[in-house]
Coordinates of C-alpha atoms in Angstrom, one line a residue:
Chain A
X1 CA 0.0 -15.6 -10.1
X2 CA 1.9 -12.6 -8.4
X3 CA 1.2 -13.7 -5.2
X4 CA 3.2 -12.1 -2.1
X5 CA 3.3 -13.7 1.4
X6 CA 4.8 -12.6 4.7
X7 CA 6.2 -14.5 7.8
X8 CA 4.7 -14.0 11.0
X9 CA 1.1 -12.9 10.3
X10 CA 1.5 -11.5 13.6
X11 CA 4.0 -11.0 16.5
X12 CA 4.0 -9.9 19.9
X13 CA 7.6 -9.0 21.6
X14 CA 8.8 -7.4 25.0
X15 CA 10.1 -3.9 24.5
X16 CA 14.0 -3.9 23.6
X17 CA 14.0 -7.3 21.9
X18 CA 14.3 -7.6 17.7
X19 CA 11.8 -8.6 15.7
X20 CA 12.2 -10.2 11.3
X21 CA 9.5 -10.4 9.4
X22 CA 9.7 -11.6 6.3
X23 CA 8.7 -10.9 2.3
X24 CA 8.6 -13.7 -0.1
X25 CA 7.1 -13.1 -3.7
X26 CA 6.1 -17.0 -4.4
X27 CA 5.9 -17.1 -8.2
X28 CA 7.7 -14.5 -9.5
X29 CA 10.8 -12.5 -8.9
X30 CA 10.8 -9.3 -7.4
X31 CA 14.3 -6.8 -8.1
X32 CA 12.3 -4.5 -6.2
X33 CA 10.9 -4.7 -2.6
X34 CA 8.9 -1.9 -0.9
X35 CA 8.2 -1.8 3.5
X36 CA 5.5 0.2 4.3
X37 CA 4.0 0.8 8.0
X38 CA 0.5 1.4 8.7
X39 CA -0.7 2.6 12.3
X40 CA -4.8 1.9 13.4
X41 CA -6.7 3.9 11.1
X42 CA -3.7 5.8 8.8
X43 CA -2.7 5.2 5.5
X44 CA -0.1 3.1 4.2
X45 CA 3.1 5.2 4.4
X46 CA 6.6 3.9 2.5
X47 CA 9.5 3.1 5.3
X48 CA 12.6 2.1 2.5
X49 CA 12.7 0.8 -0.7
X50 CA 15.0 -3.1 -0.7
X51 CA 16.9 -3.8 -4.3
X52 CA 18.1 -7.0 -4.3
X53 CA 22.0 -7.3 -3.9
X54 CA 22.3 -3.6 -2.4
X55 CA 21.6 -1.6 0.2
X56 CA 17.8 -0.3 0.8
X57 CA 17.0 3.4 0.5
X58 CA 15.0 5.1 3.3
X59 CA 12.3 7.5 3.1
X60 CA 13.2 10.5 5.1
X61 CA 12.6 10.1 9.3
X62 CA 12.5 6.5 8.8
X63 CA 15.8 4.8 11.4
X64 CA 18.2 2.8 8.8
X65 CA 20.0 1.6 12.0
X66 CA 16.8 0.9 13.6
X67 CA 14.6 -1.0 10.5
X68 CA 17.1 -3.2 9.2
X69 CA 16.5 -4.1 5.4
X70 CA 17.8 -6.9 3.9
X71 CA 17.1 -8.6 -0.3
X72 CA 19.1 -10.8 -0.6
X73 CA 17.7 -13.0 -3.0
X74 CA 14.8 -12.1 -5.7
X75 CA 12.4 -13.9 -3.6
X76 CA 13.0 -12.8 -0.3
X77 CA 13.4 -9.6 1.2
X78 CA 13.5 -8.8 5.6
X79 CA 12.7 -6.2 7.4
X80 CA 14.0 -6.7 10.7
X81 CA 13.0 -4.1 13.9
X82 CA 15.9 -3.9 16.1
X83 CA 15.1 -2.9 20.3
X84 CA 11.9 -2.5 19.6
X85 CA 9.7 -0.5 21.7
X86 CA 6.1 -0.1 22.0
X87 CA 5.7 2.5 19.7
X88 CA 6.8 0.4 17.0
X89 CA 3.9 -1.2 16.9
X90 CA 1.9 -1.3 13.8
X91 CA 1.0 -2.9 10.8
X92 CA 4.1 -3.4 8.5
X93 CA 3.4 -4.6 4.5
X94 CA 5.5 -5.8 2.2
X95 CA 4.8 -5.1 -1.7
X96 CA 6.9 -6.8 -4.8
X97 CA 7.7 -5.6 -7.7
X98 CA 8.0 -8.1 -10.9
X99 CA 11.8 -8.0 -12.4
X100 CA 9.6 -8.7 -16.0
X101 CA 9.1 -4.9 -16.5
X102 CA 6.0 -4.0 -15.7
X103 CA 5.2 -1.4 -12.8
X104 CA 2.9 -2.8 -11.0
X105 CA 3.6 -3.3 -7.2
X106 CA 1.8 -7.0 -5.1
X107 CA 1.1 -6.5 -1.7
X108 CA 1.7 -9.6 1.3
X109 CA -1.0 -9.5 3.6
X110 CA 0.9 -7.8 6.2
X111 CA 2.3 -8.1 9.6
X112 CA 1.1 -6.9 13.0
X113 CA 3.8 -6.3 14.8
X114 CA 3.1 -6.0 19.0
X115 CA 5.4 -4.5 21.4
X116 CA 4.8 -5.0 25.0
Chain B
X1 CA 7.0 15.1 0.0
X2 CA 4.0 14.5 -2.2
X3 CA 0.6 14.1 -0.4
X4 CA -2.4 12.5 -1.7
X5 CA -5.5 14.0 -0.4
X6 CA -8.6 11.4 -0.1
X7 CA -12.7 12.5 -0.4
X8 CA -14.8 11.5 1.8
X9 CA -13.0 10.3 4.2
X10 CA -15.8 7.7 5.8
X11 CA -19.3 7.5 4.5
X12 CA -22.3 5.0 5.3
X13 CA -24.5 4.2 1.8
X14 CA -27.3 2.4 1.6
X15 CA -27.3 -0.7 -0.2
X16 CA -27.8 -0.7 -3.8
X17 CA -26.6 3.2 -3.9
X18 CA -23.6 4.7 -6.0
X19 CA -20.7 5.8 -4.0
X20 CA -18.1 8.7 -5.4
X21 CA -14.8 9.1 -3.7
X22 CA -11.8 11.6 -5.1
X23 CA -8.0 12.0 -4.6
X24 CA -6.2 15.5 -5.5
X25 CA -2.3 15.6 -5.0
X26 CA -0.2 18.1 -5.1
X27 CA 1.9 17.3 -7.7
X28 CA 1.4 15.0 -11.2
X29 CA 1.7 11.0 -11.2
X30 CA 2.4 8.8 -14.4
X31 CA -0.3 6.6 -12.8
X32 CA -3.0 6.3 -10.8
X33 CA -4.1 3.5 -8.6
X34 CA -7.3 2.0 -6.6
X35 CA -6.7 -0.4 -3.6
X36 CA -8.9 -1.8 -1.6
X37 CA -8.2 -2.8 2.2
X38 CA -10.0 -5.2 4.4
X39 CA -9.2 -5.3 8.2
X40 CA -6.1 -6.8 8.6
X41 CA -5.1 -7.7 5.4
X42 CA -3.2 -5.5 2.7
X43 CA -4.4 -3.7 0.1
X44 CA -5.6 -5.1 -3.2
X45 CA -5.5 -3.7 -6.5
X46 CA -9.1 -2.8 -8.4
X47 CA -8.3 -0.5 -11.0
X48 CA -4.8 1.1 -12.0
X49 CA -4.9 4.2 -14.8
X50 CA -2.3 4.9 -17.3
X51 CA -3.1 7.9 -19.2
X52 CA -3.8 11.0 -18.2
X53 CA -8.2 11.3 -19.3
X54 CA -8.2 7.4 -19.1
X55 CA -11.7 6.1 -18.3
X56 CA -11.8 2.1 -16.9
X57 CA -14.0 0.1 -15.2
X58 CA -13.7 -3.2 -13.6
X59 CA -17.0 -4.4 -13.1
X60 CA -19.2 -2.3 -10.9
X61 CA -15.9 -0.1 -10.2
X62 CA -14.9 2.8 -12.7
X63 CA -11.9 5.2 -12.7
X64 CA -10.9 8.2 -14.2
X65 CA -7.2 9.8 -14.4
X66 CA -7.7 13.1 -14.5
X67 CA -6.4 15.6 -17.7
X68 CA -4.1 17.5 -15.2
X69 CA -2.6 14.2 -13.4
X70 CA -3.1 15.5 -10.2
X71 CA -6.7 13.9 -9.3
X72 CA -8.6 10.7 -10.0
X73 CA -11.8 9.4 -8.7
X74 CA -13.4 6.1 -8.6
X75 CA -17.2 5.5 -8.2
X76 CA -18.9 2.2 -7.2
X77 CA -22.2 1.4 -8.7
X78 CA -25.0 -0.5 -7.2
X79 CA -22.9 -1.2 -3.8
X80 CA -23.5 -4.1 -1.8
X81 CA -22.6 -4.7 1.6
X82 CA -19.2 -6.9 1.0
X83 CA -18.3 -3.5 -0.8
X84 CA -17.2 -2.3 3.1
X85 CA -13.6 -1.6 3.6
X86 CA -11.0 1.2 3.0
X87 CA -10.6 2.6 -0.4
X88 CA -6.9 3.9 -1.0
X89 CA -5.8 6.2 -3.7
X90 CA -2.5 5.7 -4.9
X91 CA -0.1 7.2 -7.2
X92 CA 3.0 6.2 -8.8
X93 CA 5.7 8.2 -10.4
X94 CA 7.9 6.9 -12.7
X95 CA 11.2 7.7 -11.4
X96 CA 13.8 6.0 -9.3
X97 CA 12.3 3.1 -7.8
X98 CA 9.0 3.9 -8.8
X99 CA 7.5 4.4 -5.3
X100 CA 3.6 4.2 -4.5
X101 CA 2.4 6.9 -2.7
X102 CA -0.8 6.3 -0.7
X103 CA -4.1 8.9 -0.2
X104 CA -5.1 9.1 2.9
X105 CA -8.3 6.4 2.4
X106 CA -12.1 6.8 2.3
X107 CA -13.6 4.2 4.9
X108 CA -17.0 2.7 3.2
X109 CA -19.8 1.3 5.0
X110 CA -22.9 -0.5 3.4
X111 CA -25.9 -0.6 5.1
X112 CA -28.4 -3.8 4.0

């Protein structure tokens, strides 16, 4: 159980267009939703955290107007890059966190996210 | 904001040799986590700590949470070669949204 997917596995866009990728925790439900963006060779760094039913909270430096969260259901949360431009390309992972109480956070297998 | 620093960062090991890796941070974590990542995938949980001195293993993996809760390590015994990937450190604090914060990852190569 606890299994996490995302939708596309992998995109690549021309520079200015938007780009949703999506988070769907398959078997459980998930109140809490984390992005995270990881460039070649980095770490995974935390872009906004997505509650279902309200608005996401972004870490500091990361563009609310520009990374568009949205949760709203407890299976399905979407990140959505708005103009993108070749810098925002990277590896962007989803992770869910169960409603049932317990802290512990799945992770989708991630999307790679190309812009030309 | 908090930063999780990662020991080694890469290191090659012969098969069938133990591997140590550490992560300090600069401030306490309620608990402690061990991902692994393979290329192109995300990370996958091996060992998550609770208290702070907790000792657990998970087969050829064991962790410890350190008495401060600022440091953990995780050694790998007897590694064999699908042991390769990144090894990420991660803490969690248990406040707001409970937010993972990532190490900065020790890269691990096994040579047969």
């Amino acid at each position: 159980g606890a299994v996490v997917s995302q939708h596309p596995s992998w995109v690549i866009c021309k520079s200015g267009t938007s780009v949703k990728i999506e988070c769907r925790s398959l078997d459980f439900q998930a109140t809490t939703m984390f992005w995270y963006r990881q460039f070649p060779k980095q770490s995974l760094m935390l872009m906004a955290t997505s509650n279902e039913g309200s608005k996401a909270t972004y870490e500091q430096g990361v563009e609310k107007d520009k990374f568009l969260i949205n949760h709203a259901s407890l299976t399905l949360s979407t990140l959505t890059v708005t103009s993108a431009h070749p810098e925002d390309s990277s590896f962007y992972i989803c992770s869910a966190q169960r409603t049932s109480g317990d802290n512990e956070q799945f992770f989708g297998p991630g999307t790679r996210l190309t812009v030309l | 904001g908090q930063q999780l620093n990662q020991s080694p960062q890469s290191m090659f090991i012969q098969e069938g040799e133990d591997v140590s890796m550490n992560c300090t941070s600069s401030s306490i974590f309620n608990t402690w986590l061990w991902y692994k990542q393979d290329p192109g995938e995300g990370p996958v949980l091996l060992i998550a700590l609770y208290k702070a001195g907790e000792l657990t293993s998970n087969g050829r993996l064991t962790a410890q949470f350190g008495i401060t809760r600022k440091d953990s390590f995780l050694n790998i015994s007897a590694s064999i070669p699908s042991d390769v990937g990144i090894y990420f450190c991660a803490g969690q604090y248990y406040g707001g949204y409970q937010k993972v914060t990532f190490g900065t990852g020790t890269k691990l190569q096994v040579i047969p």
